[in-house]
Short mmCIF file of C-alpha atoms and ligand atoms in Angstrom, two decimals:
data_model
loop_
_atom_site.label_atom_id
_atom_site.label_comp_id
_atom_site.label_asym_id
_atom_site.label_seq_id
_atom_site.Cartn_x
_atom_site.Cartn_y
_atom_site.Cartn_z
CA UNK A 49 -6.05 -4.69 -24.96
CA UNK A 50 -5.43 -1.98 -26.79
CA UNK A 51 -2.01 -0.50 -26.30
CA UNK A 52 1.34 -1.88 -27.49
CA UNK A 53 2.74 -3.74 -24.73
CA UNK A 54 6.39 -3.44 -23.56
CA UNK A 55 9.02 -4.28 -26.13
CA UNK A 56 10.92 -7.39 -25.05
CA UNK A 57 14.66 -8.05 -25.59
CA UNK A 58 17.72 -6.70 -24.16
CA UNK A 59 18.94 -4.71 -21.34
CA UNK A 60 20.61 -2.35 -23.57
CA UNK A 61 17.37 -1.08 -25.34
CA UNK A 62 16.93 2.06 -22.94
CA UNK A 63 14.32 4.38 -21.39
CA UNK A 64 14.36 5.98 -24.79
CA UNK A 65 13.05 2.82 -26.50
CA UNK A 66 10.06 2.91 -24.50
CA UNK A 67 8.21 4.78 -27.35
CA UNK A 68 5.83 1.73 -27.80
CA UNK A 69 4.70 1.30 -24.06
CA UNK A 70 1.31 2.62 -22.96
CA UNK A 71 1.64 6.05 -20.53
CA UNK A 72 -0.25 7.68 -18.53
CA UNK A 73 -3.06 10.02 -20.18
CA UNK A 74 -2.42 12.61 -18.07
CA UNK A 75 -0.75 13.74 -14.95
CA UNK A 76 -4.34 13.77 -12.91
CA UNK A 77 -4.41 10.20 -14.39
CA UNK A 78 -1.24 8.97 -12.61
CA UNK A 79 -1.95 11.05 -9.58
CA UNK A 80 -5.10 8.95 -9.32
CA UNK A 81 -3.36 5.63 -9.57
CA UNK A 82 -0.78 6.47 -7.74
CA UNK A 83 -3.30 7.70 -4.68
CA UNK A 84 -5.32 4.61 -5.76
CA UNK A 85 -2.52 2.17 -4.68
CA UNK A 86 -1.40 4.85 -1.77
CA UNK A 87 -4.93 4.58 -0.26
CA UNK A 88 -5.98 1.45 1.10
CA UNK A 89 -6.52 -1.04 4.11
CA UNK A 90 -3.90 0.74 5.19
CA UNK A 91 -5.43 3.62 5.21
CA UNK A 92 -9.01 2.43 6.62
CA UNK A 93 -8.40 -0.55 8.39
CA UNK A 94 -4.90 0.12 9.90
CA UNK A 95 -3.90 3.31 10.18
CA UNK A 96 -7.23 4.00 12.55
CA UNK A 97 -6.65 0.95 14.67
CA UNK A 98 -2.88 1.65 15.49
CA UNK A 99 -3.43 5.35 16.15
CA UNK A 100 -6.38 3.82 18.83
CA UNK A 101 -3.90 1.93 20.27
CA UNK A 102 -1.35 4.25 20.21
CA UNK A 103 -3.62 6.98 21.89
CA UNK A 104 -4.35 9.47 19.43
CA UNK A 105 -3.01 12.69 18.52
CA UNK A 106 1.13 12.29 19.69
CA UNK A 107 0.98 9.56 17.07
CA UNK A 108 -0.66 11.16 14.35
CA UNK A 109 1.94 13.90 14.23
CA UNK A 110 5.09 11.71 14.53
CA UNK A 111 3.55 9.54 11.46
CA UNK A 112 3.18 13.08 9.72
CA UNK A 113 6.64 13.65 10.26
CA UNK A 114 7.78 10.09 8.87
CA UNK A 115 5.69 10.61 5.64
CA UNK A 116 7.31 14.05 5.05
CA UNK A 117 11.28 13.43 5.88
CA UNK A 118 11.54 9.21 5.16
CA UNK A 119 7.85 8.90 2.86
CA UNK A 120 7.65 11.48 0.40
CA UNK A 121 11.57 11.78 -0.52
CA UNK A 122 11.53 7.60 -1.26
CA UNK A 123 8.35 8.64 -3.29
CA UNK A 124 9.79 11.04 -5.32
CA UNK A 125 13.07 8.70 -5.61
CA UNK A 126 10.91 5.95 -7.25
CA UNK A 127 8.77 7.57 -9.22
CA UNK A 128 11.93 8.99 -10.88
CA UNK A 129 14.09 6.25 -10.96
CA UNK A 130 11.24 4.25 -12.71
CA UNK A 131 10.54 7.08 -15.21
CA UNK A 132 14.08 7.36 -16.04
CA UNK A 133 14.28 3.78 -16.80
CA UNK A 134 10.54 2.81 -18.37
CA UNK A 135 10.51 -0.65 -17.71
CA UNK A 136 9.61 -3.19 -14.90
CA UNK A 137 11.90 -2.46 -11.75
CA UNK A 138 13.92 -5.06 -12.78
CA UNK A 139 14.65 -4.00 -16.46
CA UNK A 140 15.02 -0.83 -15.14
CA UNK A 141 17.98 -1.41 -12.75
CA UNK A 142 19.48 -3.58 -14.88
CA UNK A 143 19.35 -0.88 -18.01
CA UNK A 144 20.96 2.08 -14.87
CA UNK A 145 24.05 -0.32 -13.87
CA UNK A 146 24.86 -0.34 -17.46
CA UNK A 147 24.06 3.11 -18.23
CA UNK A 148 25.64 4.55 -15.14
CA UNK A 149 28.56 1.70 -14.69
CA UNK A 150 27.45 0.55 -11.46
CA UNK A 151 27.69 -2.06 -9.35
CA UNK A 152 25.65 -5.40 -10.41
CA UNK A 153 24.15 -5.63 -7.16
CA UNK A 154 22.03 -2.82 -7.36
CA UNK A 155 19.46 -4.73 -9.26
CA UNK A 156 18.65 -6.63 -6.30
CA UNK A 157 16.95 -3.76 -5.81
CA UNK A 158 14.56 -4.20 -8.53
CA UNK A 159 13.62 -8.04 -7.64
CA UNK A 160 13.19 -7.26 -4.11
CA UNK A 161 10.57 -4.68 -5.20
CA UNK A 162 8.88 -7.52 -7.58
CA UNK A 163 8.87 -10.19 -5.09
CA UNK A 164 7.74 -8.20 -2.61
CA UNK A 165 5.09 -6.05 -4.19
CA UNK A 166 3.65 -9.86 -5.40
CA UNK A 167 3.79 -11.23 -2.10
CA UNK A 168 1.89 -8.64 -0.44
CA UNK A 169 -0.70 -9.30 -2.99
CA UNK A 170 -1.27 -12.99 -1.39
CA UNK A 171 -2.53 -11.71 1.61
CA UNK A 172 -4.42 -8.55 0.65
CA UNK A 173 -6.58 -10.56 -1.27
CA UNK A 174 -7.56 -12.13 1.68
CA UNK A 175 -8.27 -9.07 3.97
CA UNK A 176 -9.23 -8.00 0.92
CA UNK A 177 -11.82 -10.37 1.13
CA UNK A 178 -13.10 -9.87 4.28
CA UNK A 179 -14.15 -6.51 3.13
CA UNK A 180 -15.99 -7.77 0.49
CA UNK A 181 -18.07 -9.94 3.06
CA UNK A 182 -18.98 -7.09 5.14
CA UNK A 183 -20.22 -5.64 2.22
CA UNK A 184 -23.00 -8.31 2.17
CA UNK A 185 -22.91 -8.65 6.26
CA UNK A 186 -23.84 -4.77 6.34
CA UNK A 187 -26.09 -4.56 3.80
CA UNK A 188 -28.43 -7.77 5.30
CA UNK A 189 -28.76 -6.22 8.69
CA UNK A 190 -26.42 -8.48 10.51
CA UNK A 191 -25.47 -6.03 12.92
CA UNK A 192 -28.42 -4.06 13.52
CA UNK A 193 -28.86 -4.30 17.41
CA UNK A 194 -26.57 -7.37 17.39
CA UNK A 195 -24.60 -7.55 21.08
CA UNK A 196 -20.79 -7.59 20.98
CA UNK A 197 -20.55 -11.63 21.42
CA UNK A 198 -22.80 -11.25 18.52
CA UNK A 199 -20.75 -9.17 16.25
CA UNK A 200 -17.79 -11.18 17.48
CA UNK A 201 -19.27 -14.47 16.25
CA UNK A 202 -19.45 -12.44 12.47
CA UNK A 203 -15.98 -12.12 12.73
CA UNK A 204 -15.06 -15.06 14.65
CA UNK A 205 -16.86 -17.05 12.35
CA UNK A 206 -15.58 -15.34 9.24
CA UNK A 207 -11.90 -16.70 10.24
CA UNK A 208 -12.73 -19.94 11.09
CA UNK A 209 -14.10 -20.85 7.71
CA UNK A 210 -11.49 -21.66 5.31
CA UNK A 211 -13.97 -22.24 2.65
CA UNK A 212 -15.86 -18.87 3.14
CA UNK A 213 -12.42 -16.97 3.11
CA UNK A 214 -11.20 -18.84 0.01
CA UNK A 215 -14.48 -17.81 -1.64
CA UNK A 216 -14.10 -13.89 -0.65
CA UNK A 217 -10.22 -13.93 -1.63
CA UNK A 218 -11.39 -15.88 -4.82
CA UNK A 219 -13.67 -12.93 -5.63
CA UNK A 220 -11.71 -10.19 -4.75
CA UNK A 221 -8.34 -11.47 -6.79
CA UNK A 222 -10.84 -11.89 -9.85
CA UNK A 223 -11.49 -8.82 -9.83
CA UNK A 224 -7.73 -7.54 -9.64
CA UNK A 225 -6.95 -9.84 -12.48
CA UNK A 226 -10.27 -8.79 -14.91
CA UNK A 227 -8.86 -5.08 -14.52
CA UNK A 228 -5.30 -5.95 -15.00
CA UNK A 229 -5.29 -8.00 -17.55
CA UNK A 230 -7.48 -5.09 -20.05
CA UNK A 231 -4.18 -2.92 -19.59
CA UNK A 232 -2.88 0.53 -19.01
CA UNK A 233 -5.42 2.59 -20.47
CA UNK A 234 -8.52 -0.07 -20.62
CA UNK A 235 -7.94 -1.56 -17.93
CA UNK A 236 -6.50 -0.13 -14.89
CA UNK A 237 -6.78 3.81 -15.74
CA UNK A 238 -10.59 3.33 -16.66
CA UNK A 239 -11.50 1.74 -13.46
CA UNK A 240 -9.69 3.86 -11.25
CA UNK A 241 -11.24 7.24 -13.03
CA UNK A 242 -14.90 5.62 -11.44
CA UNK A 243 -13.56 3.96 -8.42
CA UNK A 244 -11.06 6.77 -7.26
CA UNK A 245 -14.02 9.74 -7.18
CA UNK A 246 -16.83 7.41 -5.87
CA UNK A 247 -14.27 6.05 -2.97
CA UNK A 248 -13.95 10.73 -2.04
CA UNK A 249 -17.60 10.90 -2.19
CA UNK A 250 -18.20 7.83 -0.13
CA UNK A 251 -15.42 9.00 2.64
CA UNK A 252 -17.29 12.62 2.83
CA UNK A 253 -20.84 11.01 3.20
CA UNK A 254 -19.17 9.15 6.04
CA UNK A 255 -17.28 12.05 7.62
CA UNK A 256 -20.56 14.30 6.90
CA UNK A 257 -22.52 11.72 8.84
CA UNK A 258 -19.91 11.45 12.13
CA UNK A 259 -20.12 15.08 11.90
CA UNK A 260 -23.64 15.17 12.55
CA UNK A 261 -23.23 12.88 15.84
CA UNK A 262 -22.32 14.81 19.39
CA UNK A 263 -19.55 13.10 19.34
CA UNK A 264 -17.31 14.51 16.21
CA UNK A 265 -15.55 16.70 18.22
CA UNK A 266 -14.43 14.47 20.61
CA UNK A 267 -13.15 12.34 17.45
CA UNK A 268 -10.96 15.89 16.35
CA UNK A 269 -9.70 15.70 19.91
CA UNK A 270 -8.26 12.44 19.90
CA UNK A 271 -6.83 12.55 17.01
CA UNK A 272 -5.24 16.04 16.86
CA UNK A 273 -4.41 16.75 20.63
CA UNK A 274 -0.88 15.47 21.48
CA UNK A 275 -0.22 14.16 24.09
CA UNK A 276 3.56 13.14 24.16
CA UNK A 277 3.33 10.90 27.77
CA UNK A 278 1.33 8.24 25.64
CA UNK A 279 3.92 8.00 23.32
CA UNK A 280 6.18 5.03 22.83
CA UNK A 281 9.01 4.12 20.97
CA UNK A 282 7.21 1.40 19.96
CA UNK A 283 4.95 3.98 18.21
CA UNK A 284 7.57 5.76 16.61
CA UNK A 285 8.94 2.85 15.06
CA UNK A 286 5.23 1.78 14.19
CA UNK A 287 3.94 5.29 12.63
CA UNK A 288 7.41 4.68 10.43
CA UNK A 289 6.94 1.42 9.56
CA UNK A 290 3.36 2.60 8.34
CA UNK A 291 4.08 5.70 6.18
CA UNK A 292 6.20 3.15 4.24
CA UNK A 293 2.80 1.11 3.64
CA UNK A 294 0.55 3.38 3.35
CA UNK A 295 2.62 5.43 0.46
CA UNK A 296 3.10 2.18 -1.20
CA UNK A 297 6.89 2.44 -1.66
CA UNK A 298 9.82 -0.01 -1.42
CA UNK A 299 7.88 -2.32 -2.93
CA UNK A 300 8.28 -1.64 -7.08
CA UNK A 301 5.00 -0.38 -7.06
CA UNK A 302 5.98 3.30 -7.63
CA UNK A 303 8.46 2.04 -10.05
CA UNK A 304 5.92 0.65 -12.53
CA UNK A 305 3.30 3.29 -12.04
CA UNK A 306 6.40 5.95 -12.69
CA UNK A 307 7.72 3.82 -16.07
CA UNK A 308 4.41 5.12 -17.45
CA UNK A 309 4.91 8.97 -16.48
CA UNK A 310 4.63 10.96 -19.15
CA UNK A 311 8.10 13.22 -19.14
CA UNK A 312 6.76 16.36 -18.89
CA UNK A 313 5.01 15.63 -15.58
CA UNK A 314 7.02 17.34 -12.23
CA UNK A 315 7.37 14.48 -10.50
CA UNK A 316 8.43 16.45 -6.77
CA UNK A 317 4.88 18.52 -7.20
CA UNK A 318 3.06 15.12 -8.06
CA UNK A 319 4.17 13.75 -5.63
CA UNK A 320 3.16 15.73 -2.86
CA UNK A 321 0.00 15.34 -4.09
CA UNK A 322 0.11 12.02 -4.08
CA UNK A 323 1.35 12.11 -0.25
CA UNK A 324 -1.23 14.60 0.89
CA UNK A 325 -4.28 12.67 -0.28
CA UNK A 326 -2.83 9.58 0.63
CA UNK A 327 -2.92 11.01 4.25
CA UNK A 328 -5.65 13.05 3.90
CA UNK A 329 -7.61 10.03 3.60
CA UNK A 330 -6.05 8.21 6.24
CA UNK A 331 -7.09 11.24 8.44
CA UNK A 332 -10.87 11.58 7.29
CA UNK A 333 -11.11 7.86 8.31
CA UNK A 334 -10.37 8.65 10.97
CA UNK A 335 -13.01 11.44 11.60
CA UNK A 336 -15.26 8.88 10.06
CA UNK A 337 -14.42 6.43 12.18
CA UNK A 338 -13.68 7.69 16.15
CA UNK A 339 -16.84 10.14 16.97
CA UNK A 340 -18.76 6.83 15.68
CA UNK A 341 -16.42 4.45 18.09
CA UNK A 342 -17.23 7.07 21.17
CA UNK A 343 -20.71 8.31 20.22
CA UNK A 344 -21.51 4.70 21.16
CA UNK A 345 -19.42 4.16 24.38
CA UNK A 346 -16.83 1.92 22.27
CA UNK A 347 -13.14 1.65 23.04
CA UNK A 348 -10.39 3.24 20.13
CA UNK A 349 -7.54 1.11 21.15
CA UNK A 350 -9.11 -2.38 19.92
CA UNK A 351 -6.65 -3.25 17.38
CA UNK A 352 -6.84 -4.54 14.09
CA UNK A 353 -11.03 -5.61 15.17
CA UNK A 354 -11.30 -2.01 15.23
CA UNK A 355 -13.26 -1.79 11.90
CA UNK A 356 -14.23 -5.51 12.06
CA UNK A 357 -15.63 -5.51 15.00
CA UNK A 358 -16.00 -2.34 17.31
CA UNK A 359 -17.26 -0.22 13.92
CA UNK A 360 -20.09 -2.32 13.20
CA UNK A 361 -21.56 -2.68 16.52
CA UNK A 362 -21.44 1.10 16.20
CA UNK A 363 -23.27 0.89 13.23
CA UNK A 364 -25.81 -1.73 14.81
CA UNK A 365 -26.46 0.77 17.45
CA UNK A 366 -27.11 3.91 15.29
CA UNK A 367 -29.92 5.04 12.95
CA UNK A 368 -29.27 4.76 9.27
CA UNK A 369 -26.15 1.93 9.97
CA UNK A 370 -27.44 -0.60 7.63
CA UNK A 371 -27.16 2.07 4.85
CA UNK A 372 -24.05 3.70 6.15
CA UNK A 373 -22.32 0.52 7.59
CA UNK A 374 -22.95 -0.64 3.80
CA UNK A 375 -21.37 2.48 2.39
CA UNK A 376 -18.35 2.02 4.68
CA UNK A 377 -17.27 -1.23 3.53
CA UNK A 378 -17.74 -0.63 -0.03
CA UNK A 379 -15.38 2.25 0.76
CA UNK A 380 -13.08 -0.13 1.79
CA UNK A 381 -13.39 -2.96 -0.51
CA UNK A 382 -12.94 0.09 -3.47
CA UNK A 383 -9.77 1.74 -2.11
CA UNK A 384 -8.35 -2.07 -1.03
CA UNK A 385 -9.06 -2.91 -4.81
CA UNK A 386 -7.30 0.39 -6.53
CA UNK A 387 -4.28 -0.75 -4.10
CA UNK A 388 -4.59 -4.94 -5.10
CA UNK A 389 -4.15 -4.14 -8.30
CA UNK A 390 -0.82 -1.27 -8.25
CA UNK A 391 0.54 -5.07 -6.01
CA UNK A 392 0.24 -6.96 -9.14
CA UNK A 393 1.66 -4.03 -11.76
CA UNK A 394 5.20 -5.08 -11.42
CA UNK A 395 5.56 -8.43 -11.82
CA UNK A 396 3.10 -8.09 -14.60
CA UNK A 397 5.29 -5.34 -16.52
CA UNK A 398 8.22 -7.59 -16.00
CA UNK A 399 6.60 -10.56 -17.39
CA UNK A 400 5.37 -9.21 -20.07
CA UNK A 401 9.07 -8.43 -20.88
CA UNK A 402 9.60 -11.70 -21.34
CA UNK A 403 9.51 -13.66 -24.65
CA UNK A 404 6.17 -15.35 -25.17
CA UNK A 405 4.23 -13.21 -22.83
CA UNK A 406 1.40 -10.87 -23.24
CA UNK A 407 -0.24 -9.05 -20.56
CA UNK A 408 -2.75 -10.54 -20.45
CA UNK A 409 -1.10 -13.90 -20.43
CA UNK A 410 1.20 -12.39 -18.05
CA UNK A 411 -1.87 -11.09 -15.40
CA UNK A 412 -3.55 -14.16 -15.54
CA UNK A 413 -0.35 -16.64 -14.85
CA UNK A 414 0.45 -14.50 -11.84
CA UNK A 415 -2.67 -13.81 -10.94
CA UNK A 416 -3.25 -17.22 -10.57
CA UNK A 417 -0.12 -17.85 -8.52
CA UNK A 418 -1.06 -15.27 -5.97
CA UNK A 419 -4.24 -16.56 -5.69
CA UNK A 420 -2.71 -19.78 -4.96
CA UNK A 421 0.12 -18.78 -2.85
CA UNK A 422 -3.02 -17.11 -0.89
CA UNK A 423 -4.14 -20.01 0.31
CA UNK A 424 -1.54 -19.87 3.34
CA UNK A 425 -3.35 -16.40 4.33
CA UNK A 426 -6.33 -18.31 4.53
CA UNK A 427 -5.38 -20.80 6.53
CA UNK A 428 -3.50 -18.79 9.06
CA UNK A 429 -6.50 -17.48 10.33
CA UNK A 430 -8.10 -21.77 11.00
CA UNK A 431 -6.74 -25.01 10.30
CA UNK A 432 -2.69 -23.54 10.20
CA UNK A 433 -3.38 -20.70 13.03
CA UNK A 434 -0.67 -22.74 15.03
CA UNK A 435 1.43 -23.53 12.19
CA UNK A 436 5.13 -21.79 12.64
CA UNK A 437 6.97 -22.45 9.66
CA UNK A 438 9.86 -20.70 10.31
CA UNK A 439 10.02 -20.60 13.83
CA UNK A 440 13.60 -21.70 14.27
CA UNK A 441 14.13 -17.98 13.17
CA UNK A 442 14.30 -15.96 16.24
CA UNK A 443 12.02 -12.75 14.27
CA UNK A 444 9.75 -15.50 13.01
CA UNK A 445 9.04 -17.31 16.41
CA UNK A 446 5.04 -17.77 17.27
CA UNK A 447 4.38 -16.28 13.24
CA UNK A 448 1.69 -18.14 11.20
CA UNK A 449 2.30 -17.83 7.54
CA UNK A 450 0.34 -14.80 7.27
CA UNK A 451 2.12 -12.85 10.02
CA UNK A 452 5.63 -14.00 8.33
CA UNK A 453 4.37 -12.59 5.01
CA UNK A 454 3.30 -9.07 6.77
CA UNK A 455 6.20 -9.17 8.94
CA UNK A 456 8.92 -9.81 6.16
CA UNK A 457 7.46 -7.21 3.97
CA UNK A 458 6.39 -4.59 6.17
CA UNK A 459 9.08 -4.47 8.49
CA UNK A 460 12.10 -5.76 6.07
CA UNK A 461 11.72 -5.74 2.99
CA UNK A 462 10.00 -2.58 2.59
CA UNK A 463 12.53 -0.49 5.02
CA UNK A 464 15.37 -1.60 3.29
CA UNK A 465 14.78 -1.31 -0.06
CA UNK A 466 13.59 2.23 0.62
CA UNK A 467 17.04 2.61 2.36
CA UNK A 468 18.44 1.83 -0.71
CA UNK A 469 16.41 3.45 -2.89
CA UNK A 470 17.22 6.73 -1.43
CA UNK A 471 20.98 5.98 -0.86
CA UNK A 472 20.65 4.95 -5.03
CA UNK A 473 18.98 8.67 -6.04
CA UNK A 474 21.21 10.45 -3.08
CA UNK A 475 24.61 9.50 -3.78
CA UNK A 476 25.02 7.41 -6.84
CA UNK A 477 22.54 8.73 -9.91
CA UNK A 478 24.39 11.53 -11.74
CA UNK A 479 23.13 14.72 -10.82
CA UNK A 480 22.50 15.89 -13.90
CA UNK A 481 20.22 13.31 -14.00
CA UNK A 482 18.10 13.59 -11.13
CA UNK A 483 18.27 17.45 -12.04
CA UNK A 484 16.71 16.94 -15.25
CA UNK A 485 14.20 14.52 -14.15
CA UNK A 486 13.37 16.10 -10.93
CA UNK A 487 13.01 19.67 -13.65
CA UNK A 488 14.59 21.21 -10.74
CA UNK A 489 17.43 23.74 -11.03
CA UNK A 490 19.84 24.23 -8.53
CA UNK A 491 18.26 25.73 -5.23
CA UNK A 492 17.68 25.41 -1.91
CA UNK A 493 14.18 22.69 -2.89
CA UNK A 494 17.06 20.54 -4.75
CA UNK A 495 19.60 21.04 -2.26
CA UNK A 496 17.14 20.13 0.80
CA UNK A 497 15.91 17.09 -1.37
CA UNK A 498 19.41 15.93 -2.18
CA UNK A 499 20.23 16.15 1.69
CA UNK A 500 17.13 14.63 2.87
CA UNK A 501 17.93 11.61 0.51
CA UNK A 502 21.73 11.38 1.32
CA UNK A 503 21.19 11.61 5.30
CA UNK A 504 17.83 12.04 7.04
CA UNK A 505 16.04 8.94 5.19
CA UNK A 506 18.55 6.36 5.17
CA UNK A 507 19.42 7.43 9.13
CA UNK A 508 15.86 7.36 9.73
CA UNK A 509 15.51 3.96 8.05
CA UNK A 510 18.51 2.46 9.13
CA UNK A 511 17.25 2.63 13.26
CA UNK A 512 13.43 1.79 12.80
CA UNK A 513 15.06 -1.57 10.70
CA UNK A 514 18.00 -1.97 13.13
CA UNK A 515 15.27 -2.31 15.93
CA UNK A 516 12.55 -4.46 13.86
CA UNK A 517 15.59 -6.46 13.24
CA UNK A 518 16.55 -7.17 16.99
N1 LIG B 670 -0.62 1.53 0.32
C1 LIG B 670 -1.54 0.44 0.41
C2 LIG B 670 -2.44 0.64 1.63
O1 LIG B 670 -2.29 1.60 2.34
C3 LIG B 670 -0.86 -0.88 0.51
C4 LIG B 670 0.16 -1.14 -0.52
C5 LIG B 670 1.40 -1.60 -0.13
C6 LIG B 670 -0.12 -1.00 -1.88
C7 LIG B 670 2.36 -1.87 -1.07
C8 LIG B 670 0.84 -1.28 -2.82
C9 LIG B 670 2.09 -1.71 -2.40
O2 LIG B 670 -3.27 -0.18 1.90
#
């Protein structure tokens, strides 16, 4: 470890004491992260599956829409709120009541972001780990001319091991905890400067190869022709639900990554950066992913197996899959890694605030908890896949502990604390402070940013969590 960790003690020590904590190198340094814990299974896994089942291109440009009125404003609204304060969400809210005399409640705000952030982490790992498996399935031929019964005995098999999936989550969360624990600079910005670039070049080798199938354009098709009659509200609510996940937000994570943001950095111009390789990504999966699913007479719409199961039989079908198959998952192991990691950030920054605690003491207590707490993931999938813990809760009725954990972050926790994250910057941070930490002067950008915060988001929000809700 080789930077100063945070300074521990009161709430009243303020963004300005944060002279001694680590920062960013640079501003392509955070952009990196920050895409690092944007792109993900998210990204890869889900966002391909759920526009197959929502039938393509109608879907695709309602999510676009989400991520630029309700994703990107909450982006830019944490990012700034956690540079303004420098310290774990928690810290940070507490130092802003004070500051800005404000209601006590608001720092709620902060430990939903922790809690949640941490309990996302639990089950990652585990899909996490999955990935990681494929890796080795892929690269030892499994698939290669394997029949679909076949492929779905990988998979089927996979789940129904709790010992194999405690093994794959083991190594996957050892991982997030080695890079961690090293710090800032050491730790987390070193590994994403190798794994960010190799995870482009990896997606273009993909998208170069579906490219070279008959079948690319037909992949284009379905995913940029709209057509509105397949469209449900269903959809809508899903492609809103999603550009939440995918941009990481609501969740502390942008929080953390923004206490390190150097000041001079424009934070609006990062990011939509941020937001535009986040679903850039998402949409070059996609053109990875569909003219590979068709070229081989395979159905989009088959759900979260989508990559799991329909991918590899494509790649057990086509020339080259062992090698490309192999490149995929490692693909998708790296950007579910860069992600896994940005999930453990916060509660590790606020830890670390705490007497006694280094960060590395700090990563490898709550590492160890979330690799424990992961242990209900696992057995959702096998010995607990009928085990309903909270089913005397209408939302939670027929949910395994898994599906709670998804469902309560996803479509709760994350929509409302991005409500009130943007009702926080839109109508009670002094202007003059967003002004000066948004560097923008008064104008119609400001103006349209301020409006979007005070009105579209939170009205946007406020339905899609309304419905989730009942
Ligand atoms: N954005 C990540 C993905 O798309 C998931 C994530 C959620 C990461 C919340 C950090 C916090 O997979």
């Amino acid at each position: 470890m080789s930077e100063v960790a945070h300074s521990g003690g009161g709430v009243s020590e303020s963004a300005d004491a944060r002279a001694g904590n680590p920062m960013w190198s640079s501003r392509l340094a955070f952009i990196l992260a920050a895409s690092g814990s944007a792109v993900g299974l998210g990204n890869i896994w889900k966002f391909p599956y759920i526009t197959g089942e929502n039938g393509g291109g109608a879907f695709v440009l309602v999510y676009l829409l989400c991520i630029a009125i309700v994703g990107l404003p909450i982006l830019i609204a944490e990012v700034m709120i956690g540079r303004w304060g420098g310290g774990s969400p928690i810290r940070t809210m507490q130092w802003l009541v004070k500051k800005e005399g404000l209601s006590r409640h608001w720092v709620g705000l902060g430990w939903l972001g922790v809690s949640a952030s941490f309990l996302i982490l639990t089950f990652y790992s585990v899909i996490g780990g999955w990935a990681v498996s494929y890796v080795g399935e892929a690269a030892n031929s499994s698939f290669a001319g394997a029949s679909s019964d076949e492929i779905g005995s990988i998979f089927g098999g996979l789940l129904s091991n709790p010992w194999q999936l405690f093994m794959w989550h083991s190594v996957f969360m050892l991982a997030v905890v080695m890079i961690v624990a090293r710090g800032l600079k050491s730790g987390m910005e070193k590994a994403i400067n190798i794994l960010m670039p190799l995870l482009f070049l990896l997606l273009l080798v993909m998208v170069g190869y579906a490219a070279s199938t008959d079948h690319f354009y037909a992949g284009i098709e379905f995913l940029f022709a709209a057509d509105f009659s397949k469209l449900s509200t269903e959809a809508v609510l899903s492609a809103l639900g999603h550009a939440f996940f995918t941009l990481s937000i609501g969740v502390g994570v942008m929080f953390a990554y923004g206490s390190f943001l150097p000041k001079d950095v424009p934070i609006v111009k990062t990011a939509v950066t941020i937001s535009v390789v986040d679903t850039g990504v998402a949409l070059l999966a996609g053109l990875a992913i569909f003219p590979l699913v068709f070229a081989n007479g395979l159905e989009p719409g088959a759900g979260p197996g989508l990559i799991f199961q329909t991918l590899p039989l494509a790649f057990g079908k086509m020339a080259g899959g062992v090698f490309f198959g192999t490149l995929f998952f490692a693909l998708l192991v790296i950007a579910a890694l860069t992600s896994a990691i940005s999930m453990l950030e916060p509660t590790v920054e606020w830890l670390e605030e705490r007497q006694g605690f280094n960060r590395m003491k700090a990563t490898i207590v709550l590492g160890a908890l979330a690799w424990i707490m992961g242990i209900g993931t696992v057995l959702s999938f096998n010995e607990w896949a009928e085990f309903y813990p909270l089913a005397f809760i209408p939302v939670f009725e027929g949910k395994t502990i898994f599906d709670i954990l998804d469902y309560l972050t996803a479509n709760l926790i994350m929509p409302l604390s991005g409500l009130c994250l943007a009702v926080f910057a839109g109508w009670f941070m002094s202007r003059k402070v967003v002004k000066e930490q948004l560097g923008l002067g008064d104008g119609v950008l400001y103006d349209s940013l301020i409006f979007t915060l005070r009105f579209l988001t939170p009205a946007a929000v406020a339905i899609v969590f309304i419905y989730n809700l009942f």
